Amino acid sequence: MRSVAGCLLPVAIAAIACHARVPAATGNRQPATFRVCSDPNNLPYSSAQLSGFENKIADLIANDWHARVQYTWLPQRRGFARLTLKQGDCDVILGVPANYEQAATTRPYYRSTYVFVSRRDRHLGVTSFDDPRLHQLKIGVQLDSPPTHALAARGIIDNIAGYPVSDPTRNIVAAVANGDVDLAVVWGPQAAWYAKQQHVALDLTPVSPQIDLPFLPFVFDISMGVRRGDNALKERLERELDRRHEDIEKILDQYGVPRV
């Protein structure tokens, strides 16, 4: 998962500003600005073409606040929050883990999970890391990810195909579709996005257990993040998340984001 999701690999992000501080357009006044810090090439979350689900959520909020969305684009790598949110270039990160240490986070607005990805015509039906067939199947995983550790803890090592975290998620999903691997374990939102682009139907099944004891989570709450101390914006966003809950759910459904 490519973004700020700490232990998730890397996952999604975005931001706002000027909201309550700048009045809505009246007369010759400039409209309020909903400033979003985002990765220009990080689908399904965000893109410079504004085709990600975080872009759609930003539009929804900006419309309610009579504001225009203004993006600060930066590839989502280490230091993203420091170089954007903390510098004041933006005011909110639209997709961070609920326990993200680099920001004050809102209440979660969705919870997603890692999934097993397999070809539908294979009828594998793997749902658990404890399935004995995992010792024989060729499994694609991103290196140093939670699935890697769960499989290694079960002695499943020799039949693993490791993909660098920097490798686009589309490649590991395409490997399943092409038969290069039998199964992959991928962060849900990205798995769903790239599964739709394959030439064969793929099945996505939430992994089990959700938490591999003693504590290796595969399910993560996703929130919005603001600068620490900006409680007014945090509270305003939470009211918006409550008000627009059903609309945000519809956007996530359109992108096939698996929720648990």
Coordinates of C-alpha atoms in Angstrom, one line a residue:
M1 CA 0.0 0.0 0.0
R2 CA 1.7 3.2 -1.1
S3 CA 0.8 6.2 1.1
V4 CA 1.5 7.5 4.6
A5 CA 0.1 4.5 6.2
G6 CA 3.2 3.8 8.4
C7 CA 3.2 0.1 8.9
L8 CA 1.0 -0.5 5.9
L9 CA 3.9 -0.1 3.4
P10 CA 3.4 3.3 2.0
V11 CA -0.6 4.4 1.3
A12 CA -2.7 7.6 0.6
I13 CA -2.7 11.4 1.5
A14 CA -4.2 14.9 1.0
A15 CA -4.9 18.4 2.7
I16 CA -6.8 21.8 3.2
A17 CA -6.4 25.4 4.3
C18 CA -7.9 28.8 4.7
H19 CA -11.4 27.2 5.3
A20 CA -12.8 29.2 8.2
R21 CA -10.0 31.7 7.9
V22 CA -11.0 33.0 4.5
P23 CA -14.6 34.0 3.9
A24 CA -16.6 32.5 1.0
A25 CA -16.7 34.5 -2.2
T26 CA -18.9 37.6 -2.0
G27 CA -18.6 40.6 -4.4
N28 CA -14.9 40.8 -5.5
R29 CA -13.6 38.6 -2.6
Q30 CA -11.6 35.5 -3.5
P31 CA -13.3 32.3 -2.7
A32 CA -12.2 30.3 0.3
T33 CA -9.4 27.8 -0.5
F34 CA -9.5 24.1 0.4
R35 CA -5.8 23.4 0.1
V36 CA -4.9 19.7 -0.5
C37 CA -1.4 18.2 -0.4
S38 CA -1.4 15.2 -2.5
D39 CA 0.6 12.8 -4.6
P40 CA 0.0 13.4 -8.4
N41 CA 0.4 9.8 -9.3
N42 CA -1.0 7.6 -6.5
L43 CA -4.2 6.0 -7.8
P44 CA -6.7 5.0 -6.6
Y45 CA -6.2 7.7 -3.9
S46 CA -5.1 10.7 -6.0
S47 CA -3.8 11.9 -9.3
A48 CA -3.0 15.2 -11.1
Q49 CA -5.9 14.4 -13.3
L50 CA -8.1 14.5 -10.2
S51 CA -9.3 10.9 -10.8
G52 CA -8.7 9.4 -7.4
F53 CA -11.3 8.8 -4.6
E54 CA -9.5 11.3 -2.3
N55 CA -9.9 13.9 -5.1
K56 CA -13.6 13.2 -5.2
I57 CA -13.9 13.5 -1.4
A58 CA -12.0 16.8 -1.5
D59 CA -14.4 18.1 -4.1
L60 CA -17.3 17.1 -1.9
I61 CA -16.0 19.0 1.1
A62 CA -15.0 22.0 -0.9
N63 CA -18.4 22.3 -2.4
D64 CA -20.0 22.3 1.0
W65 CA -17.6 24.9 2.2
H66 CA -18.1 27.1 -0.8
A67 CA -14.4 26.8 -1.5
R68 CA -12.1 25.9 -4.3
V69 CA -9.6 23.0 -4.0
Q70 CA -6.0 24.0 -4.3
Y71 CA -3.4 21.2 -4.5
T72 CA 0.2 21.1 -3.5
W73 CA 1.6 18.1 -5.4
L74 CA 4.5 16.0 -4.1
P75 CA 5.3 12.3 -4.6
Q76 CA 4.4 10.4 -1.5
R77 CA 7.7 9.3 0.0
R78 CA 9.4 9.6 3.4
G79 CA 9.1 13.2 4.6
F80 CA 5.9 13.9 2.8
A81 CA 4.1 15.3 5.8
R82 CA 7.1 17.3 6.9
L83 CA 7.6 18.9 3.5
T84 CA 3.9 19.7 3.1
L85 CA 1.6 19.7 6.1
K86 CA 4.1 20.8 8.7
Q87 CA 5.5 23.6 6.4
G88 CA 2.1 25.1 6.1
D89 CA 1.7 24.4 2.4
C90 CA -1.5 22.5 3.1
D91 CA -3.8 21.9 6.1
V92 CA -5.1 18.3 5.9
I93 CA -4.0 14.9 4.8
L94 CA -7.0 13.0 3.5
G95 CA -5.8 9.5 4.0
V96 CA -3.6 8.6 7.0
P97 CA -3.7 5.8 9.6
A98 CA -5.8 6.8 12.6
N99 CA -2.7 6.6 14.8
Y100 CA -0.5 8.6 12.4
E101 CA 2.1 10.4 14.6
Q102 CA 2.8 13.2 12.1
A103 CA -0.6 14.8 12.5
A104 CA -3.7 15.2 14.6
T105 CA -6.2 12.8 13.1
T106 CA -10.0 12.9 12.8
R107 CA -12.3 10.0 13.6
P108 CA -11.7 7.3 11.0
Y109 CA -14.0 7.5 8.0
Y110 CA -13.3 4.0 6.6
R111 CA -11.5 0.8 7.7
S112 CA -9.9 -1.3 5.0
T113 CA -7.9 -4.6 5.0
Y114 CA -5.3 -6.5 3.2
V115 CA -6.8 -9.1 0.8
F116 CA -5.9 -12.3 -0.9
V117 CA -5.9 -11.8 -4.6
S118 CA -6.4 -14.9 -6.9
R119 CA -7.8 -15.7 -10.3
R120 CA -11.4 -16.5 -10.2
D121 CA -11.1 -19.4 -12.6
R122 CA -8.6 -21.0 -10.1
H123 CA -11.3 -21.3 -7.4
L124 CA -8.6 -21.2 -4.7
G125 CA -10.8 -19.7 -2.0
V126 CA -7.9 -19.0 0.4
T127 CA -9.2 -16.9 3.4
S128 CA -6.6 -17.5 6.1
F129 CA -2.8 -17.4 6.6
D130 CA -3.3 -20.8 8.3
D131 CA -4.5 -22.4 5.1
P132 CA -2.1 -25.4 4.6
R133 CA -2.1 -24.8 0.8
L134 CA 0.0 -21.7 1.3
H135 CA 3.0 -23.9 1.8
Q136 CA 2.7 -25.0 -1.9
L137 CA 1.3 -22.0 -3.7
K138 CA 3.6 -19.3 -5.2
I139 CA 2.6 -16.2 -3.3
G140 CA 3.4 -12.6 -4.3
V141 CA 4.0 -10.1 -1.5
Q142 CA 5.6 -6.7 -1.1
L143 CA 8.9 -7.0 0.8
D144 CA 8.9 -6.2 4.5
S145 CA 5.1 -5.9 4.6
P146 CA 2.7 -7.4 7.2
P147 CA 1.9 -10.3 4.9
T148 CA 5.6 -11.1 4.6
H149 CA 6.0 -11.3 8.4
A150 CA 2.8 -13.4 8.8
L151 CA 3.9 -15.9 6.2
A152 CA 7.5 -16.1 7.6
A153 CA 6.1 -16.8 11.0
R154 CA 4.4 -19.9 9.6
G155 CA 7.6 -21.1 7.8
I156 CA 6.3 -20.0 4.4
I157 CA 9.5 -18.6 2.8
D158 CA 10.8 -20.6 -0.1
N159 CA 7.6 -20.2 -2.3
I160 CA 7.4 -16.4 -1.8
A161 CA 7.8 -14.0 -4.7
G162 CA 9.0 -10.6 -3.2
Y163 CA 8.2 -7.3 -4.8
P164 CA 9.9 -4.1 -3.7
V165 CA 7.7 -1.6 -1.9
S166 CA 8.7 0.9 -4.6
D167 CA 7.3 -1.4 -7.3
P168 CA 3.9 -0.3 -8.6
T169 CA 1.1 -2.4 -7.0
R170 CA -0.3 -3.0 -10.5
N171 CA 2.7 -5.3 -11.2
I172 CA 1.9 -7.7 -8.3
V173 CA -1.8 -7.8 -9.2
A174 CA -0.9 -8.3 -12.9
A175 CA 1.3 -11.2 -11.8
V176 CA -1.7 -13.0 -10.4
A177 CA -3.7 -12.3 -13.6
N178 CA -0.9 -13.6 -15.8
G179 CA -0.3 -16.7 -13.7
D180 CA 3.2 -15.7 -12.6
V181 CA 2.1 -16.2 -9.0
D182 CA -0.8 -18.2 -7.7
L183 CA -1.9 -15.7 -5.1
A184 CA -0.9 -12.3 -3.8
V185 CA -1.6 -10.5 -0.5
V186 CA -2.2 -6.8 -1.2
W187 CA -3.6 -3.7 0.6
G188 CA -7.3 -3.7 -0.3
P189 CA -7.9 -0.3 -2.0
Q190 CA -5.0 -0.8 -4.4
A191 CA -5.8 -4.4 -5.0
A192 CA -9.4 -3.5 -6.0
W193 CA -8.3 -0.7 -8.3
Y194 CA -5.8 -2.8 -10.3
A195 CA -7.9 -5.9 -10.3
K196 CA -10.5 -4.1 -12.4
Q197 CA -7.8 -3.4 -15.0
Q198 CA -6.8 -7.1 -15.7
H199 CA -7.9 -9.3 -18.6
V200 CA -9.3 -12.0 -16.3
A201 CA -11.6 -11.8 -13.3
L202 CA -9.8 -11.8 -9.9
D203 CA -11.2 -12.6 -6.5
L204 CA -10.3 -10.4 -3.5
T205 CA -10.8 -11.9 -0.1
P206 CA -10.1 -10.2 3.2
V207 CA -7.2 -11.9 5.1
S208 CA -7.8 -13.7 8.3
P209 CA -7.0 -13.2 11.1
Q210 CA -7.5 -9.5 11.1
I211 CA -4.8 -9.3 13.8
D212 CA -2.1 -11.9 13.8
L213 CA -1.1 -12.4 17.4
P214 CA 0.7 -11.1 19.3
F215 CA 0.1 -7.9 17.3
L216 CA 0.4 -7.8 13.5
P217 CA -2.7 -5.9 12.2
F218 CA -4.1 -6.4 8.7
V219 CA -7.0 -4.1 9.1
F220 CA -6.4 -0.3 9.5
D221 CA -8.6 2.6 10.3
I222 CA -8.1 5.5 7.9
S223 CA -8.6 9.2 9.0
M224 CA -7.8 12.7 7.8
G225 CA -4.8 14.4 9.4
V226 CA -4.3 18.1 10.2
R227 CA -1.5 20.0 11.9
R228 CA -1.3 19.4 15.6
G229 CA -3.1 22.2 17.4
D230 CA -5.5 22.9 14.6
N231 CA -8.5 21.6 16.6
A232 CA -10.9 23.9 14.8
L233 CA -10.2 22.4 11.5
K234 CA -10.2 18.9 12.9
E235 CA -13.6 19.4 14.5
R236 CA -15.0 21.0 11.3
L237 CA -13.8 18.0 9.2
E238 CA -15.4 15.6 11.7
R239 CA -18.7 17.3 11.4
E240 CA -18.4 17.1 7.6
L241 CA -17.5 13.4 7.8
D242 CA -20.6 12.8 9.8
R243 CA -22.8 14.9 7.5
R244 CA -21.5 13.3 4.3
H245 CA -21.0 9.8 5.6
E246 CA -23.3 8.2 3.0
D247 CA -21.9 10.2 0.1
I248 CA -18.3 9.3 1.1
E249 CA -19.4 5.6 1.3
K250 CA -20.8 5.9 -2.3
I251 CA -17.5 7.3 -3.5
L252 CA -15.6 4.4 -1.9
D253 CA -18.0 1.9 -3.4
Q254 CA -17.3 3.4 -6.9
Y255 CA -13.6 2.6 -6.4
G256 CA -14.3 -0.8 -5.0
V257 CA -12.6 0.0 -1.7
P258 CA -13.0 -3.1 0.6
R259 CA -14.2 -2.1 4.0
V260 CA -14.5 -4.2 7.2

